[in-house]
Coordinates of C-alpha atoms in Angstrom, one line a residue:
M1 CA 43.3 -78.9 67.6
E2 CA 42.1 -82.6 66.8
Y3 CA 39.8 -81.0 64.0
L4 CA 43.5 -80.5 62.0
W5 CA 42.9 -83.7 60.0
I6 CA 40.4 -82.3 58.3
I7 CA 42.6 -80.4 56.4
P8 CA 44.8 -82.9 54.5
F9 CA 42.2 -85.5 53.6
S10 CA 38.9 -83.5 52.5
P11 CA 40.8 -83.0 49.7
L12 CA 41.2 -86.3 49.1
I13 CA 37.8 -87.7 49.8
A14 CA 37.0 -85.5 46.9
F15 CA 39.7 -86.9 45.0
I16 CA 38.3 -90.7 45.4
I17 CA 35.1 -89.2 45.1
I18 CA 35.5 -87.6 41.9
G19 CA 38.1 -90.6 40.6
L20 CA 35.2 -92.9 41.6
F21 CA 31.9 -91.4 40.3
G22 CA 32.7 -88.5 38.3
Y23 CA 32.1 -90.0 34.7
K24 CA 29.3 -91.8 35.7
F25 CA 26.9 -90.0 38.2
L26 CA 28.6 -86.6 38.3
R27 CA 30.3 -85.3 35.1
E28 CA 29.4 -81.6 34.7
P29 CA 29.3 -79.3 37.0
L30 CA 29.1 -81.4 40.4
S31 CA 32.3 -82.8 39.7
G32 CA 33.9 -79.2 40.0
I33 CA 31.5 -78.5 43.4
V34 CA 32.4 -81.2 44.9
A35 CA 36.6 -80.8 44.4
V36 CA 35.0 -76.7 45.1
V37 CA 33.1 -77.9 48.8
A38 CA 36.0 -79.8 49.4
V39 CA 39.4 -77.4 48.9
A40 CA 36.4 -74.8 50.8
I41 CA 36.1 -77.0 54.0
S42 CA 40.2 -77.0 54.3
A43 CA 40.6 -73.8 54.4
V44 CA 38.0 -73.2 56.8
A45 CA 39.5 -75.2 59.0
S46 CA 43.3 -73.8 58.5
V47 CA 42.2 -70.3 59.1
I48 CA 40.4 -71.3 62.6
G49 CA 43.1 -73.1 63.3
F50 CA 45.6 -69.9 61.9
I51 CA 43.3 -67.8 64.7
Q52 CA 44.1 -70.1 67.4
V53 CA 47.6 -70.0 66.8
A54 CA 47.9 -66.2 66.7
T55 CA 45.4 -66.5 70.1
S56 CA 47.1 -68.9 71.8
G57 CA 50.5 -69.0 70.3
G58 CA 52.6 -72.4 70.6
Y59 CA 53.1 -74.9 68.1
Y60 CA 51.0 -78.8 67.9
N61 CA 52.0 -82.0 66.9
L62 CA 49.5 -83.8 65.8
K63 CA 50.1 -88.2 65.4
L64 CA 47.4 -89.1 63.3
F65 CA 48.7 -92.5 62.7
T66 CA 51.5 -95.0 62.4
W67 CA 52.9 -95.5 58.3
M68 CA 56.0 -97.5 58.6
P69 CA 58.1 -98.9 62.1
I70 CA 61.7 -99.4 61.3
G71 CA 62.8 -101.4 64.4
D72 CA 62.2 -99.2 67.4
Y73 CA 61.8 -96.2 65.2
E74 CA 58.4 -95.3 64.4
I75 CA 57.7 -93.3 61.0
S76 CA 53.9 -91.7 62.1
V77 CA 52.0 -89.7 59.6
S78 CA 51.7 -86.6 61.5
I79 CA 50.6 -82.9 61.2
L80 CA 52.9 -80.2 63.0
W81 CA 50.9 -77.1 63.8
D82 CA 52.7 -74.1 64.5
P83 CA 52.8 -70.1 62.9
L84 CA 54.9 -71.2 60.0
S85 CA 52.8 -74.7 58.5
A86 CA 49.4 -72.5 59.4
L87 CA 50.6 -69.5 57.3
M88 CA 51.6 -71.8 54.3
T89 CA 48.3 -74.1 54.7
C90 CA 45.8 -70.8 54.7
V91 CA 47.7 -70.0 51.6
V92 CA 47.3 -73.7 49.5
T93 CA 43.5 -73.5 50.8
V94 CA 42.7 -70.2 50.8
I95 CA 44.7 -69.5 47.1
S96 CA 43.3 -72.9 45.8
T97 CA 39.4 -72.7 47.0
F98 CA 39.1 -69.4 44.7
I99 CA 41.6 -71.3 41.7
F100 CA 38.7 -73.5 42.1
I101 CA 36.0 -71.7 42.1
F102 CA 37.8 -69.9 38.4
A103 CA 38.2 -73.3 37.2
T104 CA 34.4 -74.4 37.1
G105 CA 33.8 -71.6 34.5
Y106 CA 37.1 -72.2 33.0
M107 CA 36.6 -75.9 32.0
R108 CA 33.3 -75.8 31.3
N109 CA 32.5 -78.1 28.5
E110 CA 35.9 -79.5 28.5
P111 CA 34.9 -83.1 27.9
S112 CA 37.6 -84.5 30.9
Y113 CA 35.9 -81.9 33.3
P114 CA 35.7 -84.8 36.3
R115 CA 39.5 -85.8 35.2
F116 CA 40.6 -81.9 35.4
F117 CA 39.2 -81.8 39.6
A118 CA 40.3 -84.7 40.1
Y119 CA 43.9 -83.8 39.7
L120 CA 43.3 -80.6 41.3
S121 CA 42.3 -81.9 44.5
L122 CA 45.2 -84.5 44.4
F123 CA 47.8 -82.0 43.7
V124 CA 46.2 -79.9 47.0
F125 CA 46.3 -83.0 49.1
M126 CA 49.8 -83.6 48.1
M127 CA 51.1 -80.0 48.7
L128 CA 49.0 -80.2 52.3
M129 CA 50.5 -83.6 53.2
L130 CA 53.8 -81.9 52.1
T131 CA 53.4 -78.7 54.0
L132 CA 52.0 -80.4 57.9
S133 CA 54.4 -82.9 57.4
D134 CA 56.7 -83.3 61.3
N135 CA 59.4 -85.6 59.6
L136 CA 61.2 -86.0 56.1
V137 CA 59.5 -88.8 54.7
Q138 CA 55.7 -88.1 55.0
L139 CA 57.7 -84.5 53.2
F140 CA 58.8 -86.8 50.8
F141 CA 56.0 -88.2 50.3
G142 CA 54.1 -84.9 49.8
W143 CA 56.6 -83.6 47.3
E144 CA 57.2 -86.6 45.1
G145 CA 53.1 -86.1 44.9
V146 CA 53.1 -82.5 44.1
G147 CA 55.5 -83.6 41.0
L148 CA 52.6 -86.6 40.1
A149 CA 50.0 -83.9 40.2
S150 CA 52.0 -81.7 38.3
Y151 CA 52.9 -84.3 36.1
L152 CA 49.5 -85.1 35.0
L153 CA 47.9 -81.5 35.2
I154 CA 51.1 -80.3 33.0
G155 CA 49.8 -82.8 30.4
F156 CA 46.0 -82.6 31.0
Y157 CA 45.8 -82.2 26.9
H158 CA 48.2 -85.4 26.1
H159 CA 46.5 -85.1 22.8
K160 CA 48.6 -82.7 22.1
S161 CA 52.9 -83.5 21.6
S162 CA 53.5 -80.2 23.7
A163 CA 51.8 -81.1 26.5
A164 CA 53.0 -84.7 26.7
D165 CA 56.7 -83.3 26.3
A166 CA 56.3 -80.9 28.6
A167 CA 54.9 -82.8 31.7
F168 CA 57.5 -85.2 30.9
E169 CA 60.5 -82.4 31.0
S170 CA 59.0 -80.8 34.4
F171 CA 59.0 -85.0 36.1
I172 CA 62.8 -86.3 34.8
T173 CA 63.9 -82.2 35.8
N174 CA 61.7 -82.6 38.5
R175 CA 63.5 -86.2 39.5
V176 CA 67.1 -84.8 39.5
G177 CA 66.2 -82.2 42.3
D178 CA 64.7 -85.3 43.3
W179 CA 67.6 -87.6 43.7
L180 CA 69.3 -84.9 45.3
F181 CA 66.6 -84.1 48.5
L182 CA 66.5 -88.5 48.9
T183 CA 70.1 -88.7 49.6
G184 CA 70.2 -85.2 51.7
A185 CA 67.3 -87.2 53.7
I186 CA 68.8 -90.8 54.1
L187 CA 72.2 -88.8 55.3
A188 CA 70.0 -86.7 58.0
F189 CA 68.2 -90.7 59.1
V190 CA 72.6 -92.0 59.2
T191 CA 73.4 -88.8 61.0
F192 CA 70.9 -88.4 63.6
G193 CA 69.0 -92.1 63.7
T194 CA 65.7 -89.7 63.3
M195 CA 63.3 -88.5 60.3
D196 CA 61.7 -85.9 62.8
Y197 CA 62.4 -82.3 62.2
L198 CA 62.4 -81.6 66.4
D199 CA 65.1 -84.6 67.3
I200 CA 67.6 -83.5 64.2
F201 CA 67.5 -79.5 65.4
N202 CA 68.2 -80.5 68.4
K203 CA 71.1 -82.9 67.6
L204 CA 72.5 -80.5 64.9
P205 CA 75.3 -79.9 67.8
E206 CA 76.5 -83.4 68.0
A207 CA 76.8 -83.4 64.3
S208 CA 80.0 -82.9 62.3
Y209 CA 79.6 -79.3 60.3
W210 CA 80.7 -80.0 57.1
V211 CA 77.7 -83.2 57.2
V212 CA 75.0 -81.0 57.8
T213 CA 76.3 -78.8 55.5
A214 CA 76.3 -82.1 53.0
I215 CA 72.7 -82.3 54.0
A216 CA 71.5 -78.7 53.7
L217 CA 73.2 -78.6 49.9
L218 CA 71.4 -81.4 49.3
L219 CA 68.1 -80.8 50.8
F220 CA 68.3 -77.5 48.9
G221 CA 68.9 -79.7 45.5
G222 CA 65.6 -80.7 45.8
A223 CA 65.0 -77.2 46.3
V224 CA 66.2 -75.9 43.5
G225 CA 64.0 -78.5 41.5
K226 CA 60.7 -78.2 42.9
S227 CA 60.8 -73.8 42.6
A228 CA 62.8 -73.9 39.3
Q229 CA 65.4 -72.4 39.9
L230 CA 68.7 -71.5 37.8
G231 CA 69.6 -75.0 36.7
L232 CA 66.9 -76.8 37.0
H233 CA 64.8 -74.1 35.9
I234 CA 64.3 -75.1 32.3
W235 CA 60.8 -76.8 33.2
L236 CA 58.8 -74.1 34.0
P237 CA 58.4 -72.2 31.0
N238 CA 56.8 -75.3 29.1
A239 CA 54.4 -75.6 32.0
M240 CA 51.9 -73.5 30.4
E241 CA 51.0 -76.1 28.6
G242 CA 48.3 -77.3 31.4
P243 CA 44.9 -75.2 31.4
T244 CA 45.9 -72.1 32.7
P245 CA 44.3 -72.9 36.9
V246 CA 47.2 -75.6 36.6
S247 CA 49.4 -72.6 35.8
A248 CA 47.6 -70.7 38.7
L249 CA 47.5 -73.3 41.1
I250 CA 51.2 -74.4 40.3
H251 CA 53.0 -70.8 40.6
A252 CA 51.0 -69.2 43.7
A253 CA 49.9 -71.8 45.8
T254 CA 51.9 -75.2 45.5
M255 CA 54.6 -76.7 43.6
V256 CA 56.9 -74.1 43.5
A257 CA 56.5 -72.5 46.5
A258 CA 57.4 -76.1 48.3
G259 CA 61.1 -75.1 48.2
V260 CA 61.1 -72.1 50.3
Y261 CA 59.0 -73.3 52.2
M262 CA 61.3 -76.5 53.0
V263 CA 63.9 -74.4 53.5
A264 CA 62.3 -72.2 56.2
R265 CA 60.5 -75.3 57.5
L266 CA 63.9 -76.7 58.2
M267 CA 66.0 -73.7 58.8
P268 CA 68.0 -74.5 61.9
I269 CA 69.6 -77.4 59.6
F270 CA 70.2 -74.4 56.9
A271 CA 71.6 -71.7 59.6
A272 CA 73.8 -74.2 61.1
S273 CA 76.0 -74.2 57.9
D274 CA 77.2 -70.7 56.2
I275 CA 78.3 -72.2 53.0
A276 CA 74.7 -73.9 52.4
L277 CA 72.8 -69.8 53.6
D278 CA 76.0 -68.9 50.8
V279 CA 74.5 -71.1 47.9
V280 CA 70.4 -70.4 48.8
L281 CA 72.0 -66.9 48.6
F282 CA 74.1 -67.2 45.3
V283 CA 71.3 -69.6 43.8
G284 CA 68.7 -66.8 44.7
T285 CA 69.7 -63.5 43.4
A286 CA 70.7 -65.2 40.1
S287 CA 67.9 -66.7 39.2
A288 CA 65.8 -63.4 40.6
F289 CA 68.3 -61.3 38.1
I290 CA 68.4 -64.1 35.1
A291 CA 64.6 -65.1 34.6
A292 CA 64.4 -61.5 34.7
T293 CA 65.9 -60.8 31.8
M294 CA 64.3 -63.3 30.3
G295 CA 60.7 -61.9 30.9
L296 CA 61.9 -58.7 28.8
V297 CA 61.5 -60.6 25.5
Q298 CA 58.8 -63.2 25.5
N299 CA 55.6 -62.4 23.7
D300 CA 53.3 -65.6 25.7
I301 CA 51.6 -64.1 27.6
K302 CA 51.7 -66.9 30.5
R303 CA 56.1 -67.7 30.0
I304 CA 56.0 -63.5 30.8
I305 CA 54.3 -64.1 34.3
A306 CA 55.8 -67.7 34.3
Y307 CA 59.1 -66.3 34.7
S308 CA 58.3 -63.4 37.2
T309 CA 57.2 -66.7 39.5
M310 CA 60.7 -67.7 38.8
S311 CA 62.6 -64.6 39.5
Q312 CA 60.4 -64.0 42.7
L313 CA 60.8 -67.5 43.9
G314 CA 64.4 -66.0 43.8
Y315 CA 64.0 -63.1 46.1
M316 CA 62.6 -65.4 48.3
F317 CA 65.2 -67.7 48.4
A318 CA 67.8 -64.3 48.7
A319 CA 65.4 -63.7 51.8
E320 CA 66.5 -67.2 52.8
G321 CA 70.1 -66.8 52.2
L322 CA 70.1 -63.4 54.2
G323 CA 69.1 -65.3 57.3
L324 CA 65.9 -63.1 56.3
F325 CA 63.3 -66.1 56.9
G326 CA 60.7 -64.3 58.3
E327 CA 60.7 -61.5 55.3
G328 CA 60.6 -64.4 52.7
M329 CA 57.7 -65.8 54.0
F330 CA 55.6 -63.3 54.1
H331 CA 57.1 -62.3 50.5
L332 CA 56.0 -65.8 49.6
A333 CA 52.5 -65.2 51.0
S334 CA 52.2 -61.8 49.5
H335 CA 53.2 -63.0 46.1
A336 CA 51.0 -66.7 46.5
V337 CA 48.4 -63.5 46.4
F338 CA 49.2 -61.3 42.7
K339 CA 50.6 -64.4 41.2
A340 CA 47.4 -66.0 41.9
L341 CA 45.8 -63.0 40.3
L342 CA 47.5 -62.8 37.4
F343 CA 47.1 -66.0 36.2
L344 CA 43.7 -65.9 36.6
A345 CA 43.3 -62.9 34.8
A346 CA 45.3 -64.2 32.0
G347 CA 43.0 -67.1 31.4
S348 CA 40.5 -64.6 31.6
V349 CA 42.2 -63.1 28.8
L350 CA 42.4 -66.7 26.9
I351 CA 38.9 -67.4 27.1
G352 CA 37.9 -64.0 26.0
I353 CA 39.9 -64.0 22.8
H354 CA 40.5 -67.5 22.0
H355 CA 43.7 -69.2 23.9
I356 CA 45.7 -66.8 21.6
L357 CA 48.7 -66.5 23.6
N358 CA 51.2 -63.9 22.1
V359 CA 50.4 -60.6 23.5
Q360 CA 51.8 -59.3 19.8
K361 CA 48.4 -60.2 18.8
M362 CA 46.0 -58.1 21.6
G363 CA 45.4 -54.9 22.8
Q364 CA 42.9 -52.6 23.5
L365 CA 41.5 -55.5 26.0
R366 CA 39.8 -52.7 28.3
K367 CA 37.3 -51.9 25.9
Y368 CA 36.3 -55.5 26.4
M369 CA 36.6 -57.3 29.1
P370 CA 37.9 -54.3 32.3
I371 CA 36.8 -56.5 35.2
T372 CA 39.8 -58.2 34.0
A373 CA 41.9 -55.4 33.0
I374 CA 41.4 -53.6 36.5
T375 CA 42.3 -57.1 38.2
F376 CA 45.9 -57.9 36.1
L377 CA 47.1 -53.7 36.4
I378 CA 46.2 -54.4 40.6
G379 CA 48.3 -57.6 39.9
A380 CA 50.9 -56.0 37.9
L381 CA 50.9 -53.3 40.3
A382 CA 52.0 -55.2 43.2
L383 CA 54.4 -57.4 41.7
A384 CA 55.7 -54.8 40.1
G385 CA 56.3 -52.7 43.9
I386 CA 54.5 -50.1 44.3
P387 CA 53.0 -48.6 47.1
P388 CA 50.5 -49.0 48.8
F389 CA 50.3 -53.0 46.8
A390 CA 51.5 -56.5 48.7
G391 CA 54.5 -56.8 46.8
F392 CA 56.1 -53.2 47.9
F393 CA 55.9 -53.9 51.5
S394 CA 57.4 -57.9 50.8
K395 CA 59.3 -57.2 47.8
D396 CA 60.8 -54.3 48.6
P397 CA 62.1 -55.3 52.6
I398 CA 64.5 -58.0 51.2
I399 CA 65.3 -55.3 48.3
E400 CA 66.9 -53.4 51.6
G401 CA 68.0 -56.1 54.0
A402 CA 70.1 -57.1 50.7
Y403 CA 71.9 -53.9 50.8
E404 CA 72.8 -54.4 55.0
I405 CA 74.4 -56.9 54.3
S406 CA 76.0 -57.4 50.2
K407 CA 76.4 -54.4 48.3
A408 CA 76.4 -56.8 45.1
V409 CA 73.2 -59.3 46.1
W410 CA 71.6 -55.4 46.7
F411 CA 72.3 -54.7 43.0
F412 CA 70.9 -57.6 41.2
L413 CA 68.2 -57.7 43.8
W414 CA 67.3 -54.4 42.7
V415 CA 68.1 -54.0 38.4
G416 CA 66.1 -57.2 38.6
A417 CA 62.7 -55.0 40.5
G418 CA 63.5 -52.4 38.2
L419 CA 62.8 -55.3 35.4
T420 CA 60.3 -56.5 36.8
A421 CA 58.1 -53.5 36.6
F422 CA 58.9 -52.9 33.0
Y423 CA 58.1 -56.7 31.6
I424 CA 54.9 -56.8 33.5
F425 CA 53.7 -53.4 32.1
R426 CA 55.2 -54.4 28.9
L427 CA 52.6 -57.1 28.5
Y428 CA 49.9 -54.5 30.7
F429 CA 50.5 -52.4 28.4
L430 CA 50.2 -55.1 24.7
A431 CA 47.1 -56.9 26.0
F432 CA 44.9 -54.2 27.1
E433 CA 45.8 -50.8 26.2
N434 CA 47.9 -50.3 22.9
G435 CA 46.7 -51.1 19.2
D436 CA 43.8 -52.8 18.1
R437 CA 45.5 -55.8 16.5
L438 CA 43.1 -58.3 17.7
D439 CA 41.8 -60.1 14.9
P440 CA 38.3 -59.2 13.5
H441 CA 37.0 -62.8 13.8
V442 CA 38.0 -62.8 17.8
K443 CA 37.2 -59.2 18.3
E444 CA 33.3 -59.6 17.0
H445 CA 33.3 -62.9 20.3
V446 CA 35.6 -60.9 23.2
H447 CA 33.7 -60.7 26.0
E448 CA 34.6 -60.0 30.2
S449 CA 34.3 -63.9 31.3
P450 CA 31.2 -65.0 33.8
P451 CA 31.0 -64.6 37.6
T452 CA 32.6 -67.7 38.7
M453 CA 35.9 -66.3 37.1
T454 CA 36.0 -62.3 37.6
I455 CA 35.2 -62.8 41.5
P456 CA 37.7 -65.0 42.3
L457 CA 39.4 -62.3 40.6
I458 CA 38.0 -59.3 42.4
V459 CA 38.2 -61.0 45.5
L460 CA 42.3 -61.8 44.7
A461 CA 42.5 -57.7 43.3
S462 CA 41.3 -56.9 47.0
G463 CA 43.8 -59.1 48.8
A464 CA 46.9 -57.6 46.3
V465 CA 45.4 -53.8 48.0
V466 CA 45.6 -55.0 51.7
L467 CA 47.2 -57.5 53.0
G468 CA 51.1 -55.8 52.3
F469 CA 49.0 -53.4 55.7
F470 CA 49.2 -57.0 58.0
K471 CA 53.9 -56.9 57.5
E472 CA 54.4 -56.3 61.0
F473 CA 51.3 -59.0 62.1
F474 CA 53.1 -61.5 60.2
G475 CA 56.8 -60.7 61.3
N476 CA 55.4 -61.0 64.5
F477 CA 53.2 -64.5 64.1
L478 CA 55.7 -66.1 62.7
K479 CA 59.0 -65.7 65.1
P480 CA 58.0 -69.2 67.4
S481 CA 58.8 -70.8 64.3
L482 CA 62.1 -68.7 62.6
D483 CA 63.2 -66.6 65.8
P484 CA 65.0 -69.0 67.6
A485 CA 65.0 -66.7 70.3
H486 CA 61.3 -67.4 70.8
M487 CA 61.1 -71.1 69.0
P488 CA 60.1 -73.3 71.9
F489 CA 61.1 -76.8 70.7
L490 CA 64.9 -75.9 69.9
N491 CA 67.4 -76.5 73.1
E492 CA 69.8 -74.2 74.5
E493 CA 72.9 -75.6 72.6
T494 CA 70.6 -75.4 69.2
K495 CA 69.4 -71.9 69.9
L496 CA 72.6 -70.7 70.2
L497 CA 73.8 -72.9 67.1
V498 CA 71.2 -71.4 64.9
E499 CA 71.6 -67.5 66.2
E500 CA 74.8 -67.1 65.2
G501 CA 73.9 -69.0 62.2
L502 CA 71.6 -66.4 61.6
S503 CA 74.1 -63.9 62.9
R504 CA 74.0 -61.7 59.7
A505 CA 70.7 -61.0 59.5
H506 CA 70.9 -59.2 63.0
H507 CA 72.7 -56.1 61.0
V508 CA 69.1 -55.7 59.0
H509 CA 67.3 -53.1 61.4
M510 CA 63.9 -51.8 58.8
A511 CA 60.4 -50.9 60.4
E512 CA 58.0 -53.4 61.1
D513 CA 54.8 -51.4 60.6
A514 CA 53.8 -50.9 57.5
W515 CA 53.0 -47.5 57.4
H516 CA 56.4 -46.6 59.0
F517 CA 58.1 -48.6 56.0
L518 CA 56.4 -46.8 54.1
I519 CA 57.2 -43.4 55.2
H520 CA 60.7 -44.7 55.7
S521 CA 60.9 -46.0 52.1
L522 CA 59.6 -42.7 50.6
T523 CA 61.7 -40.3 52.9
S524 CA 65.3 -42.9 53.1
P525 CA 68.0 -42.8 49.4
L526 CA 67.1 -46.6 49.3
G527 CA 63.8 -46.8 49.1
I528 CA 63.4 -43.8 47.6
L529 CA 65.9 -45.1 44.5
A530 CA 63.9 -49.0 44.0
L531 CA 60.4 -47.0 44.4
V532 CA 62.2 -44.5 41.3
T533 CA 63.8 -47.7 39.7
A534 CA 60.0 -49.4 40.0
L535 CA 58.4 -46.0 38.3
L536 CA 61.0 -45.7 35.8
G537 CA 60.8 -49.3 34.4
I538 CA 57.0 -48.9 34.1
F539 CA 57.6 -45.1 32.5
T540 CA 60.5 -47.4 29.6
A541 CA 57.3 -49.8 29.1
W542 CA 54.8 -46.5 28.5
I543 CA 56.8 -44.8 26.3
I544 CA 58.0 -48.0 24.3
Y545 CA 54.4 -49.9 23.5
Q546 CA 51.5 -47.3 24.9
L547 CA 52.8 -44.2 23.4
K548 CA 55.3 -45.9 20.7
K549 CA 57.7 -42.9 21.2
I550 CA 60.9 -45.9 21.2
S551 CA 60.7 -48.7 18.8
A552 CA 61.0 -51.7 20.1
R553 CA 62.2 -53.6 16.9
E554 CA 65.3 -50.8 16.5
I555 CA 66.3 -51.5 20.0
A556 CA 66.1 -55.4 19.8
K557 CA 68.2 -54.1 16.9
T558 CA 70.9 -52.3 18.2
F559 CA 71.3 -54.2 20.9
K560 CA 70.8 -57.8 19.1
P561 CA 73.4 -60.2 21.2
L562 CA 71.6 -59.1 24.5
Y563 CA 68.6 -59.6 22.9
L564 CA 69.1 -62.9 21.2
L565 CA 70.8 -64.2 25.1
F566 CA 67.7 -63.8 27.0
Y567 CA 64.7 -64.3 23.9
N568 CA 67.0 -68.0 23.7
R569 CA 66.9 -68.1 27.4
W570 CA 70.2 -67.4 28.1
Y571 CA 71.0 -70.9 25.8
F572 CA 70.3 -73.3 28.7
D573 CA 67.8 -75.1 27.0
F574 CA 70.4 -75.4 24.1
V575 CA 73.3 -76.7 26.5
Y576 CA 71.1 -79.3 28.4
Y577 CA 70.4 -80.5 24.8
A578 CA 73.6 -80.6 23.7
V579 CA 74.7 -82.7 26.9
F580 CA 71.9 -84.0 28.0
V581 CA 69.7 -84.6 25.3
F582 CA 72.2 -84.8 22.3
G583 CA 74.9 -86.1 24.3
Y584 CA 73.4 -88.6 26.0
Y585 CA 72.1 -89.9 22.4
K586 CA 75.8 -90.1 20.7
F587 CA 77.3 -91.5 24.0
S588 CA 74.2 -94.5 23.9
R589 CA 76.3 -94.9 20.8
I590 CA 79.3 -95.3 21.6
L591 CA 78.0 -97.6 24.8
W592 CA 75.9 -99.6 21.7
F593 CA 79.5 -99.6 19.5
I594 CA 81.7 -100.9 21.5
G595 CA 79.7 -103.3 23.7
D596 CA 77.5 -104.4 21.4
K597 CA 78.8 -104.3 18.0
V598 CA 83.0 -104.4 19.0
I599 CA 82.9 -107.0 22.5
I600 CA 79.2 -109.2 22.2
D601 CA 79.0 -109.2 18.8
G602 CA 83.0 -109.9 18.3
I603 CA 82.2 -112.5 21.1
V604 CA 79.3 -114.0 19.7
D605 CA 80.0 -113.8 16.0
G606 CA 83.9 -114.3 16.6
S607 CA 83.2 -117.6 17.7
A608 CA 80.8 -118.6 14.5
K609 CA 83.3 -117.7 12.4
T610 CA 85.6 -119.7 14.1
S611 CA 83.8 -122.5 14.1
L612 CA 82.9 -122.6 10.4
V613 CA 86.8 -121.7 9.3
A614 CA 88.0 -124.6 11.6
G615 CA 85.3 -127.1 10.1
D616 CA 86.7 -126.1 6.7
G617 CA 89.9 -127.1 7.4
L618 CA 88.4 -130.0 9.3
R619 CA 86.6 -130.9 5.9
L620 CA 90.0 -131.2 3.7
F621 CA 90.7 -134.7 6.0
Q622 CA 86.8 -135.8 5.9
S623 CA 86.3 -135.5 2.3
G624 CA 84.5 -138.8 2.3
K625 CA 87.1 -140.4 -0.9
I626 CA 88.9 -143.4 0.2
G627 CA 91.4 -142.2 -2.5
A628 CA 92.1 -139.2 -0.4
Y629 CA 92.0 -140.9 3.0
V630 CA 95.0 -143.7 1.6
T631 CA 96.6 -140.7 0.3
Q632 CA 96.9 -138.7 3.7
M633 CA 98.5 -142.1 5.6
A634 CA 101.2 -142.2 2.3
V635 CA 102.0 -138.5 3.6
G636 CA 101.9 -138.9 7.7
I637 CA 103.7 -141.9 7.3
L638 CA 106.1 -140.3 5.3
I639 CA 106.9 -137.4 7.5
F640 CA 106.8 -139.7 10.5
L641 CA 109.9 -141.7 8.7
G642 CA 111.4 -138.2 7.8
I643 CA 111.4 -137.6 11.2
F644 CA 112.3 -140.2 13.1
L645 CA 115.4 -141.2 10.8
L646 CA 116.5 -137.7 10.6
F647 CA 116.8 -137.5 14.7
V648 CA 117.3 -141.4 15.6

């Protein structure tokens, strides 16, 4: 397993080469080729390592070098290779490879072509450092690194004020979560005297319940920011200002998946606190539902897909909060495939119609872009949870599992699934089927994308079709990392603690085999209800946007308060502006007035005015006129004599 160092450092080498020589020697297309080859090498090494773990089991902890010594404790740059990190690494590298290939066509003739691929390579390196870490310091390094890379890529078109503002918003919002994460990591070090995962896990029984709860909640605060969950989600839609391959990379393989992975990686810490699991469950469920409502009424093709990301991440966190960590990670892998497919298909559309984002100005694109249309349709079916596509096998078990544990959670996840099916097919019908609303000048140049873009779409679409049938394999594969009974690196005391924390998940009984789960879903009332709800969402979108039997405008008028609530994204942006932007400005003005004008200026200006008044008074006695001095002396003598005669 010594070759595993290649996985993170291959993209880093590409970043250095492109950064140093991209503009002068490589330019286009060599910069893109270097990046693609580097990430492909990482993908091949990841798959080989995945196969080795799948066949031989166990885990490997490779110490590459000592990073920083702290007394007797050393923080190392390491690779923790077990089923969980192997799965996540394959997701990152394999999906990134196809995104990189797509980007070579998408970014063709871009003046900053080398800079783009340098940033992409840096992004993947940082995500891999996060994924492969065995300690909180290396994890935080990658955590901050993906934040930096996303800032650079979201603001790639920095000459546009909207892109610069979006990058800044993303950076600032994530700093809030990152401070929480850092505080949790420091508290963990103070409590356990180590930053290494395995040492922390085995010391959990020695720590106070409330301290462990605080650590878990602080770490989850970082996940809320990084994975754009409710409260720190406002950066996500504006992050669409970056090039579409960036959106695909952020939403499918890197940044937003980091929070879900971190909670799974540190599962014993979260399982040791039922309060922490409840918070994860509540935030995930609320995010899944609220994001789905936001996606209903948006018209920007990339933002609709972006809200679906926030919603699907909510399902993953809900699964983890329910104790179904394996189901959450399987949905992460499945979602990565069809979400990359949806974003890249959207990017193909934008290239074909000259970057028109409004779906209301599209229509009948299937005639002009058949490959893009059919692959997008496959991604939409997977997202909607229609069998036999991957999303059905990864999302529906979460919804069904929620029913066994919490009927309230099940209800919101169930409704969110129906809304998801509706809005993604609203997008499909408006863009690819319904009416021809394209500008005549744009229509003249609409064309299918080149093979560098369509081949990744076809491969990802194939993955969205077949991946779900590996449900049982992934469930068994992840047990050594997520099932305490099978985790070899936990001591018996920690195993008992974690098993007790995950006891709620023991009430869930579902077929692990894909075929049995499919049969179960088609025969059980709960499964039939979920499938009918998804189909009803698609049917409603077809009636409204394809057949136009019902007016969307009239529905919006009838339910205007709800429409405005969803369209304005539940007014989170307005509230945050009022409190944090405008409120901060007003608070700063108050501090300026009290601190600067009243106190500082009061002291400085007051002392100056006092000096002037005192000087004016002294000038009355220091006029330079002898007659005045004689008069002052005479008056003084008379006053002195009067006082003397009065008291003596």
